[in-house]
CSV table of C-alpha atoms and ligand atoms in Angstrom, one decimal:
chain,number,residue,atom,x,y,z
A,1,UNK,CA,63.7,42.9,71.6
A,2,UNK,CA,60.9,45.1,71.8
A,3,UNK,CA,58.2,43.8,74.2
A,4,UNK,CA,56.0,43.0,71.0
A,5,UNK,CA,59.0,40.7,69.8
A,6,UNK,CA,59.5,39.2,72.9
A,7,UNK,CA,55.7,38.5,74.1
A,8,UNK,CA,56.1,36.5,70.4
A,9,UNK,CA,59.0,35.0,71.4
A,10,UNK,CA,57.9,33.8,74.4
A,11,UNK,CA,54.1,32.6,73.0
A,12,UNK,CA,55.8,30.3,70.3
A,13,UNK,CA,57.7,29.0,73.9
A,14,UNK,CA,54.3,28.2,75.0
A,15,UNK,CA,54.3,31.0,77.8
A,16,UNK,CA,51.2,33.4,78.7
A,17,UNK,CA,51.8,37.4,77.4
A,18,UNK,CA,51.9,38.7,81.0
A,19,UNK,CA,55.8,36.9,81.8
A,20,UNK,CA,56.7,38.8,78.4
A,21,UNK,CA,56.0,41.8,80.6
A,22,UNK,CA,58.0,40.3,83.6
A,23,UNK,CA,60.9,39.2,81.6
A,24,UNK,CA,60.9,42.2,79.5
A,25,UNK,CA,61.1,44.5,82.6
A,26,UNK,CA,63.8,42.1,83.7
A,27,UNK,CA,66.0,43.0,80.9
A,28,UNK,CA,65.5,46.5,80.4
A,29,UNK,CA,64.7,48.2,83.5
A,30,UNK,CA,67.5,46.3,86.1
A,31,UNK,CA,69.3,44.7,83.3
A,32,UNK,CA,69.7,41.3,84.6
A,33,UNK,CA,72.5,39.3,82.5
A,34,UNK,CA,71.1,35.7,83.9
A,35,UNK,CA,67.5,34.2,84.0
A,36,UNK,CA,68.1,33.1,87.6
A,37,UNK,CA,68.3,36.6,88.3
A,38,UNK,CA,64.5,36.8,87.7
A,39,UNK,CA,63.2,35.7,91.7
A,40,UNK,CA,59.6,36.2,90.2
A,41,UNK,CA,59.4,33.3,87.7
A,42,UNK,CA,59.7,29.7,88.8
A,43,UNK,CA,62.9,27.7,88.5
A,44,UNK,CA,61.5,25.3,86.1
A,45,UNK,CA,60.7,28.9,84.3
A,46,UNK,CA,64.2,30.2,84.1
A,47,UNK,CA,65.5,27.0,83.2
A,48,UNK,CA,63.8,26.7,80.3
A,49,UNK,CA,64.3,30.2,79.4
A,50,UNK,CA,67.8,29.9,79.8
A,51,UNK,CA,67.6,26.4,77.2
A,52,UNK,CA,66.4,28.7,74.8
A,53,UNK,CA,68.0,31.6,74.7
A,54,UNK,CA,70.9,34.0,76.0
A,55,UNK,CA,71.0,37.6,77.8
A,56,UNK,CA,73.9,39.2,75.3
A,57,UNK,CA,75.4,41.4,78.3
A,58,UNK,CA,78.7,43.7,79.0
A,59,UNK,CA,80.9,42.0,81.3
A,60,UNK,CA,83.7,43.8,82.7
A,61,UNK,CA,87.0,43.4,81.7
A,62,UNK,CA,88.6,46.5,82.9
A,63,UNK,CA,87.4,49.5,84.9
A,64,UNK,CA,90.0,52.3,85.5
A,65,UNK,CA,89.1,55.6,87.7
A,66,UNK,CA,90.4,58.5,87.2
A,67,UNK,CA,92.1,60.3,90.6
A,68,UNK,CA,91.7,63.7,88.6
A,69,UNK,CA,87.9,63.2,88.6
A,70,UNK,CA,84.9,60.8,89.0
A,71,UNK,CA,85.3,60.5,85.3
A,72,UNK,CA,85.5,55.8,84.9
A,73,UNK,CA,86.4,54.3,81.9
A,74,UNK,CA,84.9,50.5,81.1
A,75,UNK,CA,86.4,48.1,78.7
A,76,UNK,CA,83.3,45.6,78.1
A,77,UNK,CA,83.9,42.0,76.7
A,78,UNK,CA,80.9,40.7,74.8
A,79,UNK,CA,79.6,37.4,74.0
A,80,UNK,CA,81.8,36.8,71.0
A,81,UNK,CA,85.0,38.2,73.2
A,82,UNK,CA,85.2,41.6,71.4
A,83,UNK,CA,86.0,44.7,73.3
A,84,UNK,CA,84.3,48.1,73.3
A,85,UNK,CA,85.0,50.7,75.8
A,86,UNK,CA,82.2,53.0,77.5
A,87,UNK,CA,83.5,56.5,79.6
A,88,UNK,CA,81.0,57.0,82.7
A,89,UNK,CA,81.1,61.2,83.5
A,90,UNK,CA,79.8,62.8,86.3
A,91,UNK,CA,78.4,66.2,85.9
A,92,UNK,CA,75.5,68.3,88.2
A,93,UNK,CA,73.1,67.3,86.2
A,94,UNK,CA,73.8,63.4,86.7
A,95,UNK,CA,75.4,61.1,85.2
A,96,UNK,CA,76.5,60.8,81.5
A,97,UNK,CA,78.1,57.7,79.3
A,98,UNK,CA,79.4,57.8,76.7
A,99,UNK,CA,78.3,54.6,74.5
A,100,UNK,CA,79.9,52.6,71.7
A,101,UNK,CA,78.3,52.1,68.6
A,102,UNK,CA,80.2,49.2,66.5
A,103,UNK,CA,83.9,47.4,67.8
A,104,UNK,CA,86.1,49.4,65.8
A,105,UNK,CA,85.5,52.1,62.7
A,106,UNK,CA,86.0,51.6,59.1
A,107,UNK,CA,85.8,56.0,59.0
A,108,UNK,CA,89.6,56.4,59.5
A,109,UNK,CA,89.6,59.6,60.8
A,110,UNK,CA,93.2,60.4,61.1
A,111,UNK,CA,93.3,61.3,64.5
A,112,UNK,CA,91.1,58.7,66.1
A,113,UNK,CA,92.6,56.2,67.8
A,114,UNK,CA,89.4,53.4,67.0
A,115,UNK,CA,89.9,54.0,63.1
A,116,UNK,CA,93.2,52.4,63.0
A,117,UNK,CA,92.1,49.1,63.2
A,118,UNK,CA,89.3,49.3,61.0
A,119,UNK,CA,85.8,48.1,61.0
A,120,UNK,CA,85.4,44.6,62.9
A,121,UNK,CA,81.6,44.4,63.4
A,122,UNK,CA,78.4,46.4,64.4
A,123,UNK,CA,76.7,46.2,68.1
A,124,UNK,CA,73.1,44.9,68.0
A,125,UNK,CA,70.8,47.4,70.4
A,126,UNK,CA,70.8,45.0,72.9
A,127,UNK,CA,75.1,45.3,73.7
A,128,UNK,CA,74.8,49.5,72.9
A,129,UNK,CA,71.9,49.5,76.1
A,130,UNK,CA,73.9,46.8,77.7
A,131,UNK,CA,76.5,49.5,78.3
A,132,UNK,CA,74.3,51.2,80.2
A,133,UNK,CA,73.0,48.4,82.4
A,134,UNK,CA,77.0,47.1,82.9
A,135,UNK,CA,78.1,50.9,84.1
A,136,UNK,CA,74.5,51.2,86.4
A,137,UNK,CA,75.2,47.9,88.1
A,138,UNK,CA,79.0,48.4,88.5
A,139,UNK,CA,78.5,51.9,90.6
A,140,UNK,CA,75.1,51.6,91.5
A,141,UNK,CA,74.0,54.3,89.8
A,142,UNK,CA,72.2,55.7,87.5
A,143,UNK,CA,72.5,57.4,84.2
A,144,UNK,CA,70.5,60.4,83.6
A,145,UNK,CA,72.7,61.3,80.1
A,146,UNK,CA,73.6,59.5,76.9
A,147,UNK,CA,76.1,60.3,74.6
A,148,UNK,CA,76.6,57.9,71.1
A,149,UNK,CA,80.4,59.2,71.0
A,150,UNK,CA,82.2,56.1,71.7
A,151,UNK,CA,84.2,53.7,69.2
A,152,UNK,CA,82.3,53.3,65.9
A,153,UNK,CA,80.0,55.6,63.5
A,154,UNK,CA,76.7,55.6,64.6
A,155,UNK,CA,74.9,56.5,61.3
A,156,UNK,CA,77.5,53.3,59.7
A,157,UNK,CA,75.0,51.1,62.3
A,158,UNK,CA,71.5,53.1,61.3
A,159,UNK,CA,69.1,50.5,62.1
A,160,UNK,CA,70.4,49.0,65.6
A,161,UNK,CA,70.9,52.5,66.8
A,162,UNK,CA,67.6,53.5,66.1
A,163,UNK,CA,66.4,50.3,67.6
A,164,UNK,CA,68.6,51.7,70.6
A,165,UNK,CA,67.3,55.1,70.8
A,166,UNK,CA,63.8,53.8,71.0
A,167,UNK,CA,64.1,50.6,73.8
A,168,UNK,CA,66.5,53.2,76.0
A,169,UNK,CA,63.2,55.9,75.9
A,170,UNK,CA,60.7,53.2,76.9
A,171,UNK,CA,58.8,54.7,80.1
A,172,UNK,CA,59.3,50.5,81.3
A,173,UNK,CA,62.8,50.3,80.4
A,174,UNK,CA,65.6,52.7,81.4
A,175,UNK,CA,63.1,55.7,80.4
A,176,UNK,CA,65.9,58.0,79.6
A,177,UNK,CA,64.5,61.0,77.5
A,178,UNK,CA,65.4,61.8,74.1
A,179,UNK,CA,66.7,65.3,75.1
A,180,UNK,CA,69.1,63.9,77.4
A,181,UNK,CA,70.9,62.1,74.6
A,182,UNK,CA,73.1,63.3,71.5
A,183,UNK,CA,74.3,61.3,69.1
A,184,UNK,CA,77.8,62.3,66.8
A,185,UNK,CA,78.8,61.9,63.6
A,186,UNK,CA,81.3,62.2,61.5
A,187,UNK,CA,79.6,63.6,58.6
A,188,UNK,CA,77.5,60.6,57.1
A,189,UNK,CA,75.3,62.8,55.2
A,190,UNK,CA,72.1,59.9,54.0
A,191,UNK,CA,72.2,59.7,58.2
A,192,UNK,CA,71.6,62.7,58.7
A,193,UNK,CA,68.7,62.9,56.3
A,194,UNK,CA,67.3,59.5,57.8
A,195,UNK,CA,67.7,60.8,61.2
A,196,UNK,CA,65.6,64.5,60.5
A,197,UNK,CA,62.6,62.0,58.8
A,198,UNK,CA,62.8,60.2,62.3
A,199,UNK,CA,61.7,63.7,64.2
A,200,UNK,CA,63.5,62.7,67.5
A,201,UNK,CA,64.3,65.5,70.4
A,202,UNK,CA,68.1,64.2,70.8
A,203,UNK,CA,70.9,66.3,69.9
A,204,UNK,CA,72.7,66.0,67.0
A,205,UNK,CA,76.3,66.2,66.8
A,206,UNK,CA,78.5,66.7,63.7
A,207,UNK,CA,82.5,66.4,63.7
A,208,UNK,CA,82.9,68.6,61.7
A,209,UNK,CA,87.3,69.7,62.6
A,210,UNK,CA,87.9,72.1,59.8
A,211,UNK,CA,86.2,74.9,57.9
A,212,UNK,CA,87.0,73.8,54.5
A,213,UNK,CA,87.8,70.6,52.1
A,214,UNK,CA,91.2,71.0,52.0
A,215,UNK,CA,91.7,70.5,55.7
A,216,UNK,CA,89.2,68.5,56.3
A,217,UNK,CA,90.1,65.9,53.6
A,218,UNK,CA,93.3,65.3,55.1
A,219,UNK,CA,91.6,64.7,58.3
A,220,UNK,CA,88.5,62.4,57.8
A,221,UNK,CA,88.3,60.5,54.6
A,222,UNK,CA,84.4,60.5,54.7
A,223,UNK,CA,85.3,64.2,53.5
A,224,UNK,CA,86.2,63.2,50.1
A,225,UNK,CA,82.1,61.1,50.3
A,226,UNK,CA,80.4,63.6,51.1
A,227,UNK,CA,82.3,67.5,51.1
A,228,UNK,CA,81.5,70.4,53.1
A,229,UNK,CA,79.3,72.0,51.0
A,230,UNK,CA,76.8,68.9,50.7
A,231,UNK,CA,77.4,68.2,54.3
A,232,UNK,CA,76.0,71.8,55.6
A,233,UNK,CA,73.6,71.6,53.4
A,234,UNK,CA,71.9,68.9,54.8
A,235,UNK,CA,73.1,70.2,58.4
A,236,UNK,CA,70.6,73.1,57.7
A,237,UNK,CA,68.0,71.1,56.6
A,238,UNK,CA,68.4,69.4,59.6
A,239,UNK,CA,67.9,72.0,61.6
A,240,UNK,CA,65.3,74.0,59.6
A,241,UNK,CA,63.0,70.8,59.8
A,242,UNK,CA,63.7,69.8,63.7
A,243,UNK,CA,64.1,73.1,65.0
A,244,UNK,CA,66.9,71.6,66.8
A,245,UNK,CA,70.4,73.2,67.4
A,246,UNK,CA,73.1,71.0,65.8
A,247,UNK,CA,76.6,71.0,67.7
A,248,UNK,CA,79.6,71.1,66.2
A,249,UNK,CA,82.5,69.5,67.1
A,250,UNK,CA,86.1,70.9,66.2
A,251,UNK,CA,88.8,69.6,67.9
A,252,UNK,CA,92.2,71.6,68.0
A,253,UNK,CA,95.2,70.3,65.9
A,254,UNK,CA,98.1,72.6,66.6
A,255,UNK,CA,99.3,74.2,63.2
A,256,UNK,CA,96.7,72.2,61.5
A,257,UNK,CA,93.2,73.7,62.0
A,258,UNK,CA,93.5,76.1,64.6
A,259,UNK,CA,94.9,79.5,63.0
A,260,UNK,CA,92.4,82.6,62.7
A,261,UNK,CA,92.1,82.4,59.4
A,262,UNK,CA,90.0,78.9,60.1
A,263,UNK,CA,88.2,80.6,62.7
A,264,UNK,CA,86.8,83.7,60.3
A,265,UNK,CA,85.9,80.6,58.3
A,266,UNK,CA,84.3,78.5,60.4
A,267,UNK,CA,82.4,81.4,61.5
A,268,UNK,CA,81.3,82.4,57.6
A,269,UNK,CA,80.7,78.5,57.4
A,270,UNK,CA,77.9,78.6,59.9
A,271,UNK,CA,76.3,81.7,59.5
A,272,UNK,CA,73.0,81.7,60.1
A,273,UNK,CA,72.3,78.0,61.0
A,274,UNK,CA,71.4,77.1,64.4
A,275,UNK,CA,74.8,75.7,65.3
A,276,UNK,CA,76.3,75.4,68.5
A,277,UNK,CA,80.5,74.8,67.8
A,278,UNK,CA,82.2,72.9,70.8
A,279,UNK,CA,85.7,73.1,70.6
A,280,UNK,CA,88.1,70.0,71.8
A,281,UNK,CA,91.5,70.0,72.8
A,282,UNK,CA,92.7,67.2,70.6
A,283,UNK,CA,93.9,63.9,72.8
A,284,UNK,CA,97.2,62.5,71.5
A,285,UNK,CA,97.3,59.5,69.5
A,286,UNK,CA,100.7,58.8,69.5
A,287,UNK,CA,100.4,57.5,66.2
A,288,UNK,CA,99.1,60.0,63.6
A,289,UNK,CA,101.6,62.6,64.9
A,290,UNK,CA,99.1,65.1,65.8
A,291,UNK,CA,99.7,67.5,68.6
A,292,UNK,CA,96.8,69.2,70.2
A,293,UNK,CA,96.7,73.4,70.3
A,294,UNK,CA,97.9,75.4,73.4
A,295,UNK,CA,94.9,76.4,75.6
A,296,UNK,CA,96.1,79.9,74.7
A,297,UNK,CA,95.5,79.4,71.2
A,298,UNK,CA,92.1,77.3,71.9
A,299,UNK,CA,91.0,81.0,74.0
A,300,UNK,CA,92.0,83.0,71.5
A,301,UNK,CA,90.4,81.0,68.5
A,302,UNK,CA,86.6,80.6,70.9
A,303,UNK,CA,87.4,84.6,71.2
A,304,UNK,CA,87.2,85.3,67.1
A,305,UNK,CA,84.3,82.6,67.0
A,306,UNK,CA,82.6,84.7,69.5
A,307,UNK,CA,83.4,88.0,68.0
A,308,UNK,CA,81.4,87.0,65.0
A,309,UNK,CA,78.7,86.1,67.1
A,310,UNK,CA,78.8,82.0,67.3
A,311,UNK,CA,77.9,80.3,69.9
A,312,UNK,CA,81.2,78.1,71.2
A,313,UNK,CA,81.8,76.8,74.3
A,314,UNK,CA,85.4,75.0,74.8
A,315,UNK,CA,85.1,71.0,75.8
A,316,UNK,CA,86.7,70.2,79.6
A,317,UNK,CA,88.5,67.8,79.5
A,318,UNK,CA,87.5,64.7,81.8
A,319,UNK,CA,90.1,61.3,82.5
A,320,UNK,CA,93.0,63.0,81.3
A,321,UNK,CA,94.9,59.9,83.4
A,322,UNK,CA,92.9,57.0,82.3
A,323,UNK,CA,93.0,57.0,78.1
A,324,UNK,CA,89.4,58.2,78.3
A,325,UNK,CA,89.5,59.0,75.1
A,326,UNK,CA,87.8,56.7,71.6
A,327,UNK,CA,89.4,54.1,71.6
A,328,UNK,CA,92.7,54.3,73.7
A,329,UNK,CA,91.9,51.9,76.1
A,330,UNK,CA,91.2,49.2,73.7
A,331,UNK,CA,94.2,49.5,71.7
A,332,UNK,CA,96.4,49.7,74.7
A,333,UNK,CA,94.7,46.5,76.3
A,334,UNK,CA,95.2,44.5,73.1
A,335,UNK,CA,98.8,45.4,72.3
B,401,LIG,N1,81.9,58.4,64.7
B,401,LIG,C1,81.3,59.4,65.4
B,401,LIG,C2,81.2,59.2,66.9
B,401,LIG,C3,82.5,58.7,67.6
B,401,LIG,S1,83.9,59.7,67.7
B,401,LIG,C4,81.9,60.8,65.1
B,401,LIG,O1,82.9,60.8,64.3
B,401,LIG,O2,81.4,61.8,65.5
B,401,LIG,C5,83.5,60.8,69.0
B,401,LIG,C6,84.2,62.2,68.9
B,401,LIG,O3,85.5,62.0,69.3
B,401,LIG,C7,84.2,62.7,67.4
B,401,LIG,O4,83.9,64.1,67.4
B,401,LIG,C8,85.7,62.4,67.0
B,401,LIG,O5,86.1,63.2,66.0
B,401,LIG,C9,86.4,62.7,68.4
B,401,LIG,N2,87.7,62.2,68.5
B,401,LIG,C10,88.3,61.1,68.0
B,401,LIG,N3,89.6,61.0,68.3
B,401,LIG,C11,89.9,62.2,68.9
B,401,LIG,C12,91.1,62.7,69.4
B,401,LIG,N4,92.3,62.0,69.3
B,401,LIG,N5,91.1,64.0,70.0
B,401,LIG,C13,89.9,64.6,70.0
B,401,LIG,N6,88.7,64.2,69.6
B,401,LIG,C14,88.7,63.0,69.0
C-alpha cells in the first residue's frame, strides 16, 4: 500500500494517521514480515493489526552461494507456497538483485528456462519489494541496484510493477533511485509505449537475441506479436522522447545468432538509435538444446559491433555454480 491507502486502511480500523506513518515505515523501510516486529506500537496495537490483516513477505526456502563469487541466489516461498527466485550480485558500486516479476512466464522464449512451465500468476508490488527486504535482512545488507530481470515479463504485470517502481523510490521506504534500476523486456511493444508516457529515469532493457524476424521468431514467440520492425520503432520512440539509452540484450546461441553476418545486421538494425547492445553468453537449459557461443566467437562478434561503431560491452558472467540463471533454481527444486 501506498501510505495514502494505508493511513485509510488504518482510519476505517479506528487508528489516528500518524501510526499509518509508523506502520508504513515499518513495512517499507526495515521490512518487517510480523506486527510484533513493530516495538513502537502497543501490544494490544499489534494484536489487532495482526487480526486484521497479513504482512505478504519472502521467506526463504533456499539460499545457495556461489564459491566462484559473492554472487547468492534465493528461492522465496510466498504466502500461497509459490516459488520465485531473486540473484543477489555484488559489484563496486554495491549491491544489485535481480527481482522477479510474476511465478513463471507465459512468453516462451525458447531458451528460458522460466517459460517452460508457463504463466502461473502475477506478484502484487508488495512480494516484487519483498524480495528486496528478504535478501537485505538475510545478509544484512543493503541494495543499492535493481534489476526487473528475474522469472516473469515485467510489461505482462504493468500495473503492480509500476506500483513497484514507485513504493521502492519513496525517500521513506527503501529510497532506491530510479537510475539505479532497469527493467527488461522481452519485446512487449504497448509496454514500452506505456512505460515512455510514464517519464521515469530507469533503464530500459529490451531482449532483443537476433537481428531479424526469421531468427528471432524461432526464438521468442512474442516475435510473431509484435516483429522487429514495429518493435524498433517504438524503441526509438522510446528513446527520442526519454532521452534515455535503451540496452539491448543479445545473448549468444552458437550457430544460431552469432555469425558476422548477424552482427553487420544488428549493427544496420540500430543505427542511429541511442542503444547500448550487451551481449550474453547464453546459460544452458538442458532442455531446448541450445548451446551457448565460444568466448572466441562472442570477441570476435563485440569486435564487428564495434567496428561499426556500437556501443557493446560483453555480460560477465556471475554464479556460474549455483543455476543463477531465470529460472533454474526453481525448476531444479520442484523436479
Ligand atoms: N521477461 C523479461 C525479463 C526476464 S528474462 C525479458 O525477457 O527481458 C531476463 C533476461 O534473461 C532476458 O534478457 C532473457 O532473454 C534472458 N535469458 C533467459 N534465459 C536465458 C538463457 N538461458 N541464457 C541467457 N539469457 C537468458
Amino acid at each position: 500500500m501506498t501510505l495514502e491507502e494505508l493511513t485509510s486502511f488504518l482510519t476505517d480500523l479506528g487508528l489516528p494517521p500518524f501510526r499509518a506513518r509508523q506502520v508504513w515505515q515499518w513495512l517499507q523501510q526495515k521490512g518487517v514480515i510480523t506486527f510484533d516486529a513493530m516495538t513502537n506500537l502497543s501490544k494490544d496495537l499489534r494484536d489487532k493489526l495482526a487480526d486484521a490483516c497479513c504482512i505478504a513477505g519472502c521467506e526463504i526456502e533456499k539460499r545457495s552461494a556461489s564459491s566462484l563469487d559473492p554472487t547468492v541466489k534465493f528461492l522465496f516461498r510466498l504466502h500461497d507456497g509459490e516459488l520465485i527466485e531473486s540473484v543477489l550480485m555484488k559489484y563496486k558500486y554495491g549491491y544489485s538483485l535481480c527481482v522477479s516479476t510474476q511465478v513463471g512466464c507465459r512468453m516462451n522464449c525458447a531458451f528460458c528456462a522460466t517459460g517452460q512451465g508457463g504463466l502461473i500468476r502475477s506478484l502484487s508490488a508488495g512480494e516484487i519489494l519483498g524480495q528486496i527486504h528478504a535478501a537485505q535482512r538475510s545478509e544484512n545488507i543493503r541494495v543499492s541496484h535493481v534489476v526487473l530481470m528475474g522469472m516473469g515479463e515485467p510489461f505482462d504485470n504493468y500495473d503492480n510493477v509500476l506500483r513497484f517502481l514507485k513504493l521502492v523510490n519513496e525517500e521513506d521506504g527503501l529510497h532506491i533511485g530510479m537510475r539505479n534500476i532497469s527493467l527488461s523486456t522481452c519485446g512487449v511493444v504497448p509496454g514500452i509505449e506505456r512505460l515512455e508516457q510514464e517519464n521515469l529515469q530507469l533503464t530500459l532493457s529490451v531482449s532483443l537475441h537476433a537481428p531479424n524476424d526469421q531468427i528471432r521468431s524461432t526464438l521468442m514467440p512474442i516475435n510473431r506479436r509484435y516483429p522487429i520492425a514495429e518493435l524498433m520503432r517504438a524503441c526509438r520512440h522510446y528513446a527520442d522522447a526519454t532521452s534515455r539509452r535503451i540496452s539491448y540484450e543479445y545473448a549468444m546461441f552458437s550457430g544460431v545468432n552469432d555469425s558476422d553476418e548477424c552482427a553487420s545486421e544488428l549493427a544496420a538494425l540500430l543505427k542511429g538509435t541511442l542503444s547500448h547492445i550487451n551481449l550474453i553468453p547464453a546459460n544452458d537449459v538442458t532442455e531446448s538444446g541450445l548451446k551457448s557461443s565460444s568466448p572466441e566467437r562472442i570477441k570476435a562478434f563485440a569486435e564487428l559491433l564495434q567496428r561499426e561503431g556500437r556501443n557493446v560491452t560483453v555480460r560477465r558472467s556471475l554464479g556460474g555454480d549455483i543455476d543463477a540463471s531465470c529460472g533454474q533454481l526453481r525448476s531444479k527444486h520442484i523436479r
